[in-house]
Coordinates of C-alpha atoms in Angstrom, one line a residue:
Chain A
M195 CA 137.2 115.9 99.1
T196 CA 140.0 113.4 99.4
I197 CA 139.0 112.2 96.0
A198 CA 138.8 115.6 94.5
V199 CA 142.4 116.4 96.1
L200 CA 143.8 113.3 94.3
L201 CA 142.3 114.3 91.1
A202 CA 143.8 118.0 91.3
L203 CA 147.6 116.5 92.0
F204 CA 146.9 113.5 89.4
A205 CA 145.7 116.6 87.0
G206 CA 149.4 118.3 87.7
V207 CA 151.1 115.0 87.0
L208 CA 149.2 114.8 84.0
V209 CA 150.4 118.4 82.8
A210 CA 154.1 117.4 83.5
L211 CA 153.6 114.2 81.7
S212 CA 152.4 115.4 78.8
R213 CA 154.9 117.9 78.8
Q214 CA 157.9 115.1 79.3
I215 CA 156.5 112.8 76.5
N216 CA 156.1 115.9 73.6
A217 CA 159.7 116.9 74.8
R218 CA 160.6 113.5 73.7
L219 CA 158.9 113.6 70.2
A220 CA 160.8 116.7 69.8
L221 CA 163.7 115.2 70.3
S222 CA 163.0 113.2 67.4
T223 CA 161.2 115.6 64.9
T224 CA 160.7 119.4 65.9
A225 CA 159.1 121.0 69.1
L226 CA 156.8 122.4 66.5
A227 CA 155.6 118.8 65.1
A228 CA 155.5 117.6 68.7
S229 CA 152.8 120.4 69.3
F230 CA 151.0 119.5 66.3
W231 CA 150.6 115.7 67.0
N232 CA 149.4 116.9 70.9
H233 CA 146.8 119.2 69.1
I234 CA 145.4 116.6 66.5
V235 CA 145.6 113.2 69.6
G236 CA 143.8 115.5 72.0
F237 CA 141.6 116.8 69.5
V238 CA 140.6 112.9 68.6
V239 CA 140.5 111.9 72.6
L240 CA 137.9 114.8 73.1
T241 CA 135.9 113.9 69.9
I242 CA 135.6 110.4 70.9
L243 CA 134.8 111.4 74.8
G244 CA 132.6 114.2 73.1
L245 CA 130.4 111.7 71.5
V246 CA 130.1 109.5 74.2
L247 CA 129.3 112.1 77.2
G248 CA 127.7 114.6 75.0
G249 CA 128.0 118.3 75.4
L250 CA 130.4 118.7 72.0
W251 CA 128.1 121.4 70.5
P252 CA 126.5 123.2 73.4
E253 CA 124.1 125.8 72.9
G254 CA 126.0 129.0 72.4
A255 CA 128.7 127.6 70.9
L256 CA 129.8 130.5 68.8
S257 CA 128.8 133.2 71.2
A258 CA 132.2 133.9 73.2
P259 CA 134.2 137.0 71.5
W260 CA 136.1 136.1 68.3
Y261 CA 139.2 136.5 70.3
A262 CA 138.4 133.9 72.8
Y263 CA 138.9 131.3 69.7
L264 CA 142.4 132.2 69.6
G265 CA 143.1 130.2 72.9
G266 CA 144.2 127.2 70.8
T267 CA 146.5 128.9 68.9
L268 CA 148.2 130.3 71.7
G269 CA 148.2 126.9 73.1
V270 CA 150.2 125.7 69.8
I271 CA 153.2 128.2 70.6
F272 CA 153.2 126.8 74.5
V273 CA 153.3 123.5 73.9
A274 CA 156.1 124.0 71.0
S275 CA 158.0 126.3 73.6
G276 CA 157.7 123.9 76.4
S277 CA 158.7 120.8 74.6
W278 CA 161.9 122.8 73.0
L279 CA 162.8 124.0 76.6
I280 CA 162.4 120.8 78.7
A281 CA 165.5 119.3 76.4
R282 CA 167.5 122.2 77.2
I283 CA 166.9 123.3 80.9
G284 CA 165.4 120.0 82.3
A285 CA 162.0 119.3 83.7
I286 CA 161.5 121.4 86.8
N287 CA 163.3 124.4 85.8
T288 CA 160.6 124.6 82.8
A289 CA 158.0 123.8 85.4
M290 CA 159.1 126.6 87.5
L291 CA 160.0 129.4 85.2
V292 CA 156.5 129.0 83.2
I293 CA 154.6 128.6 86.6
G294 CA 156.7 132.2 87.7
G295 CA 155.7 133.8 84.5
Q296 CA 152.1 132.4 84.6
M297 CA 151.5 133.9 88.1
I298 CA 153.1 137.3 87.4
S299 CA 151.2 137.8 84.1
G300 CA 148.2 136.9 85.8
V301 CA 148.9 139.6 88.5
L302 CA 149.7 142.2 86.0
L303 CA 146.1 141.1 84.1
D304 CA 144.2 141.8 87.0
L305 CA 145.9 145.1 88.0
L306 CA 144.7 146.1 84.4
G307 CA 141.4 144.7 84.9
G308 CA 141.2 147.4 88.1
A309 CA 141.5 144.7 90.7
D310 CA 143.9 145.6 93.4
D311 CA 142.0 144.7 96.5
N312 CA 144.9 141.7 96.7
F313 CA 148.0 143.8 96.2
V314 CA 149.8 143.5 99.4
Y315 CA 149.7 139.7 98.8
S316 CA 150.2 139.9 94.9
A317 CA 153.3 142.0 95.6
L318 CA 154.8 139.4 98.3
G319 CA 154.0 136.7 95.9
V320 CA 155.7 138.3 93.0
A321 CA 158.8 139.1 95.0
L322 CA 159.4 136.0 96.3
I323 CA 159.1 134.2 92.3
I324 CA 161.2 136.8 91.1
A325 CA 163.8 135.9 94.2
G326 CA 163.4 132.1 92.7
M327 CA 164.2 132.9 89.1
A328 CA 166.8 135.3 90.0
L329 CA 168.6 131.9 92.1
T330 CA 168.1 129.4 88.8
Q331 CA 170.6 132.2 87.1
R332 CA 173.4 132.1 89.6
R333 CA 176.6 130.7 88.1
G334 CA 178.8 128.3 90.5
E335 CA 177.2 126.3 93.1
Chain B
M201 CA 173.1 111.0 79.8
T202 CA 173.1 113.5 82.6
V203 CA 173.5 117.2 82.1
S204 CA 173.4 120.0 84.4
T205 CA 172.5 122.9 82.4
R206 CA 171.4 126.1 84.3
P207 CA 168.9 128.3 82.6
S208 CA 170.3 131.0 80.4
P209 CA 168.4 134.3 80.3
L210 CA 167.3 133.5 76.8
H211 CA 165.7 130.3 78.3
L212 CA 164.4 132.8 81.3
L213 CA 162.9 134.9 79.1
L214 CA 161.1 132.4 76.8
A215 CA 159.9 130.4 79.6
F216 CA 158.6 133.5 81.2
A217 CA 156.8 134.4 78.1
S218 CA 155.3 130.8 77.5
G219 CA 154.0 131.5 81.2
G220 CA 152.5 134.7 80.2
L221 CA 151.1 133.2 77.2
L222 CA 149.4 130.2 79.5
T223 CA 147.6 133.0 81.3
L224 CA 145.8 134.6 77.9
M225 CA 145.2 131.2 76.7
V226 CA 143.7 130.0 80.3
D227 CA 141.7 133.0 79.8
F228 CA 140.5 132.8 76.1
N229 CA 139.7 129.3 76.9
G230 CA 138.1 130.0 80.4
L231 CA 135.9 132.6 77.8
V232 CA 134.3 130.4 75.3
A233 CA 134.1 127.5 78.7
L234 CA 131.8 130.1 80.1
H235 CA 129.3 130.3 76.8
G236 CA 129.6 126.5 75.9
N237 CA 131.1 124.2 78.6
A238 CA 134.6 122.7 79.3
L239 CA 134.3 119.8 77.4
Y240 CA 133.8 121.9 74.3
S241 CA 135.9 124.8 75.1
S242 CA 139.0 122.2 74.9
W243 CA 137.6 120.1 72.2
V244 CA 137.9 123.8 69.9
A245 CA 140.9 124.7 71.4
H246 CA 142.3 121.0 69.9
G247 CA 140.7 121.3 67.0
T248 CA 141.7 125.3 66.0
G249 CA 145.3 124.4 67.6
T250 CA 145.8 121.8 64.8
V251 CA 144.8 123.5 62.4
A252 CA 147.2 126.4 63.3
A253 CA 149.8 124.0 63.8
I254 CA 149.2 122.9 60.1
L255 CA 149.9 126.4 58.9
F256 CA 152.9 127.3 61.3
L257 CA 154.5 123.6 60.0
A258 CA 154.3 124.7 56.2
L259 CA 155.3 128.4 56.9
M260 CA 158.5 127.1 58.6
R261 CA 158.7 124.6 55.8
Q262 CA 158.6 121.7 58.3
R263 CA 156.9 118.3 58.6
P264 CA 155.6 116.4 61.0
F265 CA 157.5 113.2 60.4
P266 CA 161.1 114.2 59.2
A267 CA 161.3 111.3 57.0
K268 CA 158.8 110.5 54.2
G269 CA 156.1 108.9 56.0
G270 CA 155.9 106.3 59.0
A271 CA 157.1 107.8 62.3
A272 CA 160.7 109.2 62.8
P273 CA 163.4 106.7 63.1
G274 CA 163.9 105.5 66.9
T275 CA 160.5 107.3 68.0
P276 CA 158.7 105.2 70.2
L277 CA 154.6 105.2 69.4
W278 CA 154.0 106.4 73.1
A279 CA 155.8 109.9 72.3
Y280 CA 152.7 110.6 70.0
L281 CA 150.3 110.6 73.1
G282 CA 151.3 113.3 74.7
G283 CA 147.9 115.0 73.7
V284 CA 145.6 112.3 75.4
S285 CA 147.3 113.4 79.1
G286 CA 146.3 116.9 78.0
A287 CA 143.3 115.7 77.0
V288 CA 142.3 113.8 80.3
T289 CA 143.9 116.7 82.4
V290 CA 141.1 119.5 81.1
M291 CA 138.2 116.2 82.4
L292 CA 140.1 116.3 86.1
T293 CA 140.3 120.2 86.3
S294 CA 136.8 121.0 85.0
T295 CA 135.6 118.2 87.8
T296 CA 137.9 120.0 90.9
V297 CA 137.4 123.3 90.0
N298 CA 133.4 122.7 90.9
S299 CA 134.4 120.6 93.5
P300 CA 135.2 122.2 97.2
L301 CA 138.5 122.7 96.3
A302 CA 137.4 125.5 93.7
L303 CA 140.3 127.1 91.3
S304 CA 142.6 128.1 94.3
G305 CA 142.7 124.6 95.4
T306 CA 142.8 123.3 91.9
L307 CA 145.6 125.5 90.8
A308 CA 147.5 125.0 93.8
L309 CA 147.4 121.1 94.1
G310 CA 147.8 121.2 90.5
L311 CA 151.1 123.1 90.8
G312 CA 152.4 120.3 93.4
G313 CA 151.6 117.5 91.3
Q314 CA 153.9 119.3 88.9
V315 CA 156.5 120.2 91.1
V316 CA 156.9 116.4 91.9
F317 CA 156.6 115.0 88.8
S318 CA 158.9 117.7 87.2
L319 CA 161.6 116.6 90.1
A320 CA 161.1 112.6 89.7
A321 CA 161.7 113.2 85.6
D322 CA 164.8 114.9 85.8
R323 CA 166.2 112.5 88.5
W324 CA 165.6 109.8 86.8
G325 CA 165.8 111.2 83.5
L326 CA 161.9 109.7 83.3
L327 CA 160.5 108.9 79.2
G328 CA 164.3 109.1 77.3
L329 CA 164.9 112.6 78.6
P330 CA 168.3 113.4 79.8
R331 CA 168.7 113.3 83.7
R332 CA 169.6 116.2 85.6
M333 CA 170.3 115.5 89.2
P334 CA 168.7 118.7 91.3
K335 CA 170.9 120.8 93.3
P336 CA 170.2 122.4 96.8
R337 CA 170.0 125.3 94.7
D338 CA 167.3 124.5 92.6
F339 CA 165.1 122.8 95.8
A340 CA 165.8 126.5 97.0
A341 CA 164.4 128.0 93.9
V342 CA 161.6 125.8 93.7
G343 CA 160.7 126.5 97.2
L344 CA 160.7 130.2 96.7
I345 CA 158.6 130.0 93.4
F346 CA 156.2 127.6 94.9
A347 CA 155.4 130.0 98.4
G348 CA 154.7 133.1 96.0
S349 CA 152.6 130.8 93.7
M350 CA 150.6 129.9 97.3
I351 CA 150.8 133.2 98.5
I352 CA 149.0 135.0 95.0
I353 CA 146.9 132.0 94.9
F354 CA 145.6 131.8 98.2
G355 CA 145.3 135.9 98.4
R356 CA 142.9 136.3 95.6
S357 CA 140.5 133.8 97.0

């Protein structure tokens, strides 16, 4: 359990580290170029991992609905926008605003899917997130 | 180099939309992982993403290298390695979601790790980016967004 906690924390650190590294590349190239390198390097690493560990072409590989395979394309835009933002508003603002957008859109997606049994918690959470996002917008000290 | 830029409404909107994109992306990639496995899903996402990025670069008449051939001047080699970190993340999270932490614990701790690293990255200008001293109000905003996220994550489980 302790190891799982450390791994999960480290995964979060790696998300932020990756964004910071891509933003550094975007400084001397462009945000889109940084996103390209992120994906091609990740692809090479995962190919090697897959060849070593196996499971690179599992059964049912192409049986998911077609739109599910658009995840990678969305990822290109996601990485590019993160690289662009971080140089302009800093790492913590980028991280928190993206997390806020992720949480609120997740709640909306749940509601659209008809899952509203946690409505009170979700509404309270969304209210706190909006308050936090508003706080980043206030001028002056 | 120290900057103290506040996010403008445009930045806020873009970051927010990017978070929405992330929700869809996680949903789609999760669907692929359900039919295959986590490694396969990430591999496919990076492969199709590479092709998409090449198309986007061509459409916008950009090059992955600004100068002819070779790395951009003044770019350290490690700056091209952001994708390694992303690939390892998949391995870690697909392990932890199947541990007692489950999805909610993985998400919550992952947000914690992001917050700590991002604050440090701004404070010391890590990896060649501008330094940005966090102010008390930044901590208040982080606290509110983090608390709201925790309520949503654990309210769902």
